[in-house]
């Protein structure tokens, strides 16, 4: 570890506070956060109560009316660019905190998470003055213009898999339009966000109350969802929690809700897959990198009968070659799962697959590493073959390093299997036939379809699921609709 990384770990040990109205507010209650790679305590973090949340919401409301909400678009853009630049300048320290709280490899934190976390502020800074209104062609004697306004105070609830990146996916577009926010990181992963707020605070990037951070578990998320003075909630997490968020909105003030939920992404490998080795390599990497804790990761590989054996053999070799280890080991490919509950959930699914008679091609056990990592939450990368689509491992989101192989005999069966899921976040297909690519992409019931390269992302392209994978979109122009409301103004001129 470098000195900077060690300093980040030292910083995390001190008792943390919520960031409310530009102040670090000593909490009334605390909980203990753990490092999942070693299963040892990191330090104490606030468990926010109603009174503290009320203060955060009131600070956000005040900044919306009297602070950030009144900034000119140019001032907002400058602040967003500065916010991204500060993240960029501290990327090593922040990456170390992500690894500490989440268990992923340091290389993944630094190279996968950090660049987008900083750069998306530049993208949304560009949108501050480009999200135009409209005029409607109404009857003579009237002008009808349609303006887009900020929603107000947004509650942002974040999961643990990309703790800083997914927080910024919401913070940047919300602030870009003049909203103010109350953010709750996952109880497992609060550190990278808290440290970022310290850095922004020291540089005076945002006026007090613009971004408030309240820490804690699902009970705090529920207080946010039910809060009568929060105008909107944007949530990323599990489908089960997403349903509770919708209920919370209905039971309180009907705040608008955006949901980015679970997935069970299939990838179809047709017999004419253009470069089969490249396709296998890509699917392998997207399925097993970040220890399989990615909502869009391919979890079901649907393979044409004629190439099933080849794919199965090559994928098995690849998975058996994965090295799990110390998140700072340059040779390691897989770090620790994010927390004990997630580790137990994954192991439960692996056991259920074995019991149900799926063919275990690789892995299948928990892993005990030597030395300080011996109690860490490590799972052998696992591969099941010939999996019946009715098994739990084929139907439910595992969110770990577990991939299943299934076969199909024709296009119709492939599409049926693809859509036979409650989820609709992402799907992929590989074929050399352009007509089939369009036909199948159109038939797939998912918010993102990747043809001949699984897993493409760009700030300009909308990200979000169909069915029980969510409501609304992140990224691109589409996310701006989620953080704005449309007002129709009529002017009579006769
Ligand atoms: P989770 O639903 O357990 O928790 C997510 C967040 O919600 C946490 O901050 C948690 O404290 C909070 N929360 C828990 N109960 C709550 C309640 N009753 N009311 C309000 N908030 C509550 O999810 P997780 O385990 O942290 O994350 C993994 C899940 O996130 C997976 O299902 C994954 O697919 C999903 N995910 C989806 C996307 C996407 O963009 N679609 C991206 C990343 C992760």
XYZ file of C-alpha atoms and ligand atoms in Angstrom:
538
model
C 0.000 0.000 0.000
C 1.187 3.535 -0.731
C 1.357 6.207 1.958
C -1.722 7.834 0.456
C -3.684 4.601 0.656
C -2.588 4.088 4.265
C -3.633 7.648 5.106
C -7.062 6.965 3.618
C -7.403 3.896 5.849
C -6.285 5.922 8.905
C -8.812 8.646 8.063
C -11.617 6.079 7.902
C -10.954 4.935 11.496
C -12.110 8.205 13.070
C -15.757 8.561 14.112
C -17.787 9.973 11.237
C -20.543 12.607 11.194
C -23.398 13.482 8.864
C -22.900 16.446 6.549
C -25.868 18.746 7.048
C -26.159 22.384 5.960
C -22.434 22.600 5.306
C -21.547 21.344 8.816
C -20.290 18.023 10.151
C -22.985 17.298 12.676
C -22.086 14.973 15.579
C -24.579 12.095 15.408
C -26.853 10.935 18.204
C -26.487 7.240 17.217
C -23.651 5.324 15.564
C -23.057 1.917 14.038
C -19.883 -0.002 13.262
C -18.798 -0.433 9.643
C -16.681 -3.409 8.483
C -14.025 -4.107 5.870
C -15.404 -7.072 3.893
C -11.964 -8.264 2.743
C -10.858 -8.904 6.336
C -14.160 -8.853 8.230
C -12.691 -6.437 10.748
C -14.239 -3.160 11.962
C -13.299 0.046 10.142
C -14.947 2.631 12.372
C -18.193 4.221 13.521
C -20.650 5.942 11.224
C -23.895 7.845 12.009
C -27.213 6.083 12.079
C -29.411 9.066 11.275
C -32.667 9.679 13.181
C -35.826 11.540 12.152
C -34.786 14.791 13.772
C -31.395 14.801 11.987
C -33.029 13.955 8.671
C -35.521 16.811 9.172
C -32.582 19.191 9.563
C -30.980 17.876 6.368
C -34.225 18.263 4.417
C -34.811 21.737 5.765
C -31.226 22.748 4.825
C -31.771 21.370 1.316
C -35.082 23.265 1.045
C -33.395 26.470 2.147
C -30.577 26.080 -0.382
C -33.110 25.305 -3.098
C -34.929 28.599 -2.453
C -32.087 30.831 -1.286
C -28.792 29.269 -2.351
C -27.985 26.757 -5.084
C -31.437 27.090 -6.627
C -30.666 30.756 -7.337
C -27.246 30.199 -8.868
C -26.954 31.176 -12.497
C -26.496 28.331 -14.954
C -22.943 29.402 -15.576
C -22.175 29.370 -11.832
C -23.696 25.907 -11.555
C -21.602 24.630 -14.451
C -18.417 26.017 -12.915
C -19.152 24.387 -9.557
C -19.854 21.026 -11.219
C -16.596 21.175 -13.180
C -14.705 22.021 -9.992
C -16.417 19.131 -8.167
C -15.284 16.681 -10.855
C -11.760 18.079 -10.876
C -11.417 17.614 -7.108
C -12.480 13.977 -7.460
C -9.903 13.522 -10.234
C -7.142 15.034 -8.123
C -7.946 12.690 -5.213
C -8.739 9.590 -7.204
C -6.118 7.375 -5.530
C -7.309 8.215 -2.054
C -10.981 7.795 -2.993
C -10.264 4.527 -4.804
C -8.557 3.215 -1.648
C -11.670 4.061 0.374
C -13.900 2.280 -2.151
C -11.732 -0.806 -1.846
C -11.753 -0.560 1.952
C -15.545 -0.294 2.221
C -16.518 -2.555 -0.686
C -13.810 -5.236 -0.999
C -13.267 -4.816 -4.749
C -9.754 -4.782 -6.161
C -7.922 -1.475 -5.893
C -7.281 -1.663 -9.636
C -11.044 -1.889 -10.259
C -11.778 1.035 -7.927
C -9.150 3.173 -9.624
C -9.594 2.179 -13.249
C -13.298 1.267 -13.478
C -15.015 3.456 -10.890
C -12.972 6.635 -10.650
C -12.644 8.029 -14.196
C -16.404 8.137 -14.814
C -17.055 9.432 -11.302
C -15.023 12.540 -12.109
C -15.831 12.948 -15.804
C -19.600 12.796 -15.499
C -19.493 16.205 -13.782
C -18.108 17.710 -16.998
C -20.908 16.065 -18.961
C -23.640 17.420 -16.695
C -21.971 20.838 -16.426
C -22.551 20.994 -20.179
C -26.264 20.364 -19.717
C -26.913 23.277 -17.340
C -27.863 25.570 -20.255
C -28.906 23.115 -22.955
C -32.061 21.519 -21.650
C -34.440 23.704 -23.651
C -38.142 24.256 -23.132
C -40.702 24.099 -25.958
C -43.602 26.029 -27.440
C -46.807 24.247 -28.373
C -48.737 25.085 -31.601
C -51.952 26.171 -29.796
C -54.946 28.215 -30.984
C -54.414 31.788 -32.342
C -54.386 34.446 -29.635
C -52.212 32.495 -27.265
C -48.614 31.640 -26.731
C -48.126 28.424 -24.868
C -44.621 27.722 -23.677
C -43.443 24.756 -21.761
C -40.670 25.243 -19.284
C -38.667 22.695 -17.365
C -38.114 23.436 -13.730
C -36.093 21.783 -11.012
C -38.158 19.430 -8.866
C -36.854 20.735 -5.521
C -35.379 18.535 -2.786
C -34.303 15.096 -4.006
C -33.645 12.122 -1.732
C -30.961 9.897 -3.239
C -30.552 6.340 -1.942
C -27.395 4.517 -3.036
C -26.310 0.844 -3.044
C -22.900 -0.563 -2.138
C -21.613 -1.970 -5.435
C -20.335 1.302 -6.942
C -20.556 3.463 -3.822
C -19.186 6.697 -5.208
C -19.979 6.361 -8.909
C -23.679 5.618 -8.405
C -23.992 8.463 -5.887
C -22.555 10.827 -8.505
C -24.824 9.385 -11.218
C -27.622 11.010 -9.228
C -25.956 14.018 -7.587
C -24.554 15.508 -10.826
C -27.773 15.589 -12.906
C -29.868 16.652 -9.902
C -27.580 19.614 -9.169
C -27.177 20.441 -12.846
C -30.823 21.541 -12.972
C -30.754 23.428 -9.660
C -32.178 20.778 -7.345
C -30.708 20.209 -3.908
C -30.170 16.768 -2.408
C -30.178 14.602 0.690
C -28.034 11.554 -0.046
C -27.939 8.297 1.863
C -25.018 6.017 1.018
C -25.351 2.315 1.689
C -24.701 1.448 5.322
C -21.886 -0.809 4.064
C -20.069 1.845 2.027
C -20.294 5.422 3.357
C -16.605 6.406 3.352
C -15.793 7.406 -0.214
C -18.836 9.696 -0.320
C -18.140 11.269 3.081
C -14.539 11.965 2.111
C -15.626 13.528 -1.189
C -17.926 15.861 0.716
C -15.014 16.815 2.994
C -12.940 17.689 -0.067
C -15.725 19.705 -1.677
C -16.461 21.423 1.618
C -12.829 22.446 2.084
C -12.813 23.964 -1.405
C -16.205 25.673 -0.887
C -17.630 24.187 -4.090
C -21.321 24.235 -3.140
C -23.274 26.566 -0.826
C -24.409 25.057 2.518
C -27.420 22.764 2.282
C -26.981 21.930 -1.411
C -25.721 18.411 -0.725
C -26.511 16.817 2.623
C -25.285 13.342 3.509
C -27.184 11.251 6.041
C -25.754 7.830 6.858
C -27.481 4.698 8.045
C -29.293 1.565 6.964
C -32.673 0.815 5.410
C -34.565 2.469 8.283
C -32.998 5.792 7.264
C -33.843 5.102 3.620
C -37.410 4.501 4.706
C -37.495 7.833 6.587
C -36.348 9.527 3.375
C -38.977 7.747 1.323
C -41.713 8.777 3.753
C -40.509 12.344 4.306
C -43.304 14.826 3.471
C -40.930 17.587 2.360
C -38.850 15.558 -0.093
C -40.130 16.052 -3.642
C -38.464 13.138 -5.363
C -36.600 9.950 -4.550
C -34.066 8.385 -6.867
C -33.134 4.911 -5.752
C -30.659 2.299 -6.929
C -30.815 -1.075 -5.245
C -32.749 -4.296 -5.093
C -36.194 -4.826 -6.573
C -37.573 -5.779 -3.130
C -36.484 -2.434 -1.671
C -37.693 -0.610 -4.794
C -41.225 -1.851 -4.086
C -41.010 -0.484 -0.531
C -39.889 2.897 -1.908
C -42.987 3.072 -4.099
C -45.180 2.284 -1.088
C -43.369 4.913 0.992
C -44.010 7.530 -1.652
C -47.698 6.572 -1.774
C -48.046 6.608 2.003
C -46.527 10.095 2.280
C -46.684 12.855 -0.330
C -46.651 10.990 -3.673
C -43.111 12.146 -4.333
C -41.935 11.098 -7.766
C -39.740 8.021 -7.858
C -36.948 6.807 -10.126
C -35.878 3.196 -9.633
C -32.766 1.398 -10.884
C -33.268 -2.138 -9.662
C -32.055 -5.681 -10.077
C -31.324 -7.632 -13.225
C -30.771 -11.120 -14.593
C -29.198 -10.295 -17.911
C -29.076 -12.967 -20.623
C -26.590 -13.048 -23.488
C -27.450 -14.996 -26.632
C -24.604 -16.639 -28.510
C -25.931 -17.620 -31.934
C -24.190 -20.202 -34.084
C -22.830 -17.412 -36.319
C -21.231 -15.416 -33.489
C -18.598 -13.443 -35.437
C -15.566 -14.054 -33.220
C -16.511 -16.692 -30.674
C -13.310 -16.453 -28.626
C -13.698 -12.685 -28.312
C -17.359 -13.087 -27.345
C -16.506 -15.653 -24.656
C -13.734 -13.445 -23.331
C -16.018 -10.423 -23.168
C -18.825 -12.325 -21.435
C -16.326 -13.853 -19.021
C -14.904 -10.475 -18.113
C -18.214 -8.678 -17.678
C -19.671 -11.556 -15.660
C -16.774 -12.021 -13.233
C -15.085 -8.612 -12.917
C -16.126 -6.538 -9.898
C -16.783 -9.976 -8.278
C -20.046 -10.187 -10.163
C -21.700 -7.382 -8.208
C -23.009 -5.497 -11.226
C -26.679 -5.115 -12.034
C -26.163 -5.454 -15.800
C -23.658 -8.289 -15.674
C -24.478 -11.263 -17.894
C -25.759 -13.969 -15.590
C -27.287 -16.349 -18.133
C -25.368 -17.367 -21.221
C -27.824 -18.795 -23.743
C -25.844 -20.754 -26.310
C -26.877 -22.319 -29.594
C -26.744 -26.151 -29.371
C -24.104 -26.356 -32.107
C -21.528 -24.326 -30.139
C -22.619 -25.188 -26.591
C -19.819 -27.689 -25.861
C -17.107 -25.366 -27.182
C -18.360 -22.413 -25.153
C -18.828 -24.532 -22.044
C -15.289 -25.906 -22.228
C -13.634 -22.540 -22.890
C -15.628 -20.726 -20.223
C -14.850 -23.437 -17.656
C -11.117 -23.074 -18.331
C -11.361 -19.313 -18.026
C -13.291 -19.409 -14.741
C -10.965 -21.990 -13.224
C -8.075 -19.618 -13.950
C -9.416 -16.750 -11.804
C -7.179 -15.755 -8.896
C -8.972 -14.339 -5.863
C -6.966 -12.357 -3.403
C -5.746 -9.343 -1.560
C -7.413 -6.328 -3.214
C -3.951 -4.798 -3.633
C -2.412 -7.884 -5.269
C -1.680 -6.974 -8.897
C -2.232 -10.617 -9.945
C -5.663 -10.947 -8.332
C -8.736 -10.871 -10.579
C -11.411 -11.037 -7.902
C -11.753 -9.302 -4.527
C -14.091 -9.913 -1.592
C -17.884 -9.770 -1.743
C -19.243 -6.558 -0.285
C -20.625 -7.764 3.023
C -21.564 -10.828 5.028
C -25.220 -10.777 3.992
C -24.267 -10.699 0.319
C -21.701 -13.478 0.803
C -24.326 -15.650 2.506
C -26.888 -14.905 -0.194
C -24.475 -15.949 -2.957
C -23.459 -19.129 -1.132
C -27.146 -19.939 -0.592
C -27.771 -19.739 -4.355
C -24.711 -21.861 -5.129
C -25.932 -24.528 -2.710
C -29.439 -24.377 -4.184
C -28.005 -24.894 -7.688
C -25.982 -27.884 -6.564
C -28.944 -29.416 -4.738
C -31.225 -28.886 -7.735
C -28.849 -30.920 -9.891
C -27.362 -28.218 -12.129
C -23.975 -29.278 -13.514
C -21.225 -27.594 -11.523
C -18.464 -26.746 -14.009
C -16.269 -24.553 -11.797
C -16.085 -23.254 -8.227
C -19.026 -23.895 -5.950
C -17.460 -23.212 -2.538
C -16.525 -20.353 -0.236
C -12.853 -19.443 -0.273
C -10.521 -19.038 2.686
C -7.506 -16.898 1.921
C -4.360 -16.889 4.043
C -3.229 -14.219 6.507
C -5.237 -11.108 7.265
C -7.852 -12.045 4.631
C -8.749 -15.395 6.198
C -12.119 -14.124 7.504
C -12.913 -12.073 4.383
C -16.016 -12.734 2.298
C -14.495 -14.578 -0.644
C -16.415 -16.871 -2.993
C -14.970 -19.213 -5.606
C -15.961 -17.982 -9.069
C -18.666 -20.427 -10.049
C -20.063 -21.744 -13.319
C -23.105 -23.984 -13.786
C -23.949 -25.776 -17.040
C -27.206 -27.122 -18.529
C -29.351 -25.106 -16.155
C -33.102 -25.504 -16.323
C -34.756 -22.083 -16.596
C -37.092 -22.867 -13.696
C -34.279 -23.154 -11.134
C -33.746 -20.312 -8.671
C -30.198 -19.766 -10.027
C -31.746 -19.092 -13.460
C -34.566 -16.851 -12.236
C -33.310 -14.838 -9.279
C -30.623 -12.200 -9.054
C -27.533 -13.662 -7.358
C -25.286 -10.579 -7.663
C -22.038 -12.488 -7.333
C -19.425 -14.373 -9.376
C -21.871 -16.989 -10.623
C -22.708 -17.571 -14.294
C -25.061 -20.183 -15.729
C -25.041 -21.760 -19.174
C -28.191 -22.758 -21.019
C -28.730 -23.966 -24.574
C -31.270 -23.208 -27.293
C -31.996 -24.726 -30.660
C -33.537 -21.827 -32.624
C -34.179 -18.108 -32.530
C -37.718 -18.389 -31.242
C -36.679 -20.496 -28.280
C -33.779 -18.104 -27.610
C -36.152 -15.129 -27.419
C -38.619 -17.009 -25.219
C -35.866 -17.941 -22.770
C -34.472 -14.409 -22.839
C -37.772 -12.807 -21.910
C -38.827 -15.465 -19.396
C -37.788 -13.362 -16.401
C -39.303 -10.705 -14.169
C -36.280 -8.518 -14.926
C -35.563 -6.395 -17.989
C -32.440 -4.403 -17.301
C -30.053 -5.533 -20.036
C -29.446 -8.298 -22.560
C -26.938 -9.092 -25.257
C -26.690 -11.040 -28.474
C -23.928 -12.116 -30.794
C -24.630 -12.834 -34.461
C -23.152 -12.064 -37.889
C -26.642 -11.715 -39.392
C -27.699 -8.046 -39.420
C -31.358 -8.840 -39.965
C -31.373 -11.194 -37.028
C -29.560 -8.625 -34.887
C -32.359 -6.075 -35.457
C -35.155 -8.642 -35.157
C -33.919 -10.089 -31.880
C -32.934 -6.716 -30.370
C -36.448 -5.538 -31.071
C -38.026 -8.650 -29.520
C -35.983 -8.456 -26.314
C -37.833 -6.963 -23.365
C -34.962 -5.054 -21.755
C -33.913 -1.428 -21.386
C -30.489 -2.009 -22.944
C -29.522 -4.444 -25.660
C -25.891 -4.961 -26.641
C -25.165 -6.478 -30.052
C -21.749 -8.078 -30.648
C -20.158 -6.419 -27.633
C -21.758 -6.942 -24.290
C -21.758 -4.027 -21.836
C -21.351 -0.601 -23.457
C -21.846 2.596 -21.461
C -21.672 6.267 -22.277
C -22.899 9.330 -20.397
C -24.906 10.214 -23.507
C -26.865 6.946 -23.591
C -29.860 6.263 -21.312
C -29.415 3.546 -18.715
C -32.344 1.827 -17.012
C -34.563 -1.220 -16.980
C -37.970 -2.474 -17.997
C -40.337 -4.688 -15.987
C -39.170 -5.198 -12.393
C -35.761 -3.717 -13.169
C -36.974 -0.203 -12.654
C -38.670 3.023 -13.612
C -37.031 5.840 -15.538
C -33.536 6.355 -16.837
C -30.181 7.551 -15.640
C -27.723 9.334 -17.962
C -28.178 11.158 -21.245
C -30.879 13.730 -21.805
C -33.375 11.245 -20.377
C -32.160 11.556 -16.799
C -32.875 15.283 -16.922
C -36.571 14.523 -17.212
C -36.288 12.612 -13.940
C -34.925 15.650 -12.099
C -37.245 18.235 -13.636
C -40.926 18.984 -13.966
C -42.753 20.459 -16.906
C -44.841 23.607 -16.567
C -47.188 24.772 -19.305
C -47.624 28.567 -19.374
C -50.402 30.221 -21.443
C -50.159 33.861 -22.457
C -53.200 35.473 -24.083
C -52.204 38.296 -26.419
C -55.543 39.237 -28.019
P -30.620 -2.729 -1.241
O -31.944 -2.578 -1.873
O -30.482 -3.675 -0.120
O -30.101 -1.335 -0.667
C -29.936 -0.206 -1.486
C -30.082 1.026 -0.634
O -31.406 1.084 -0.132
C -29.168 1.077 0.586
O -28.736 2.403 0.773
C -30.093 0.640 1.709
O -29.716 1.124 2.981
C -31.402 1.257 1.278
N -32.592 0.624 1.819
C -32.733 -0.629 2.309
N -34.009 -0.825 2.730
C -34.677 0.321 2.486
C -36.031 0.731 2.656
N -36.954 -0.064 3.177
N -36.376 1.976 2.258
C -35.466 2.803 1.703
N -34.178 2.471 1.525
C -33.782 1.244 1.897
O -29.622 -3.018 -2.429
P -28.083 -3.379 -2.303
O -28.022 -4.773 -1.798
O -27.376 -2.288 -1.574
O -27.606 -3.298 -3.816
C -27.656 -4.367 -4.676
C -28.872 -4.249 -5.576
O -28.806 -3.028 -6.305
C -28.958 -5.346 -6.610
O -30.268 -5.806 -6.699
C -28.573 -4.645 -7.897
O -29.055 -5.209 -9.064
C -29.122 -3.284 -7.672
N -28.440 -2.329 -8.541
C -29.124 -1.840 -9.612
C -28.505 -0.950 -10.477
C -29.240 -0.370 -11.645
O -28.814 0.646 -12.151
N -30.315 -0.963 -12.103
C -27.189 -0.553 -10.233
C -26.529 -1.080 -9.141
C -27.176 -1.961 -8.283
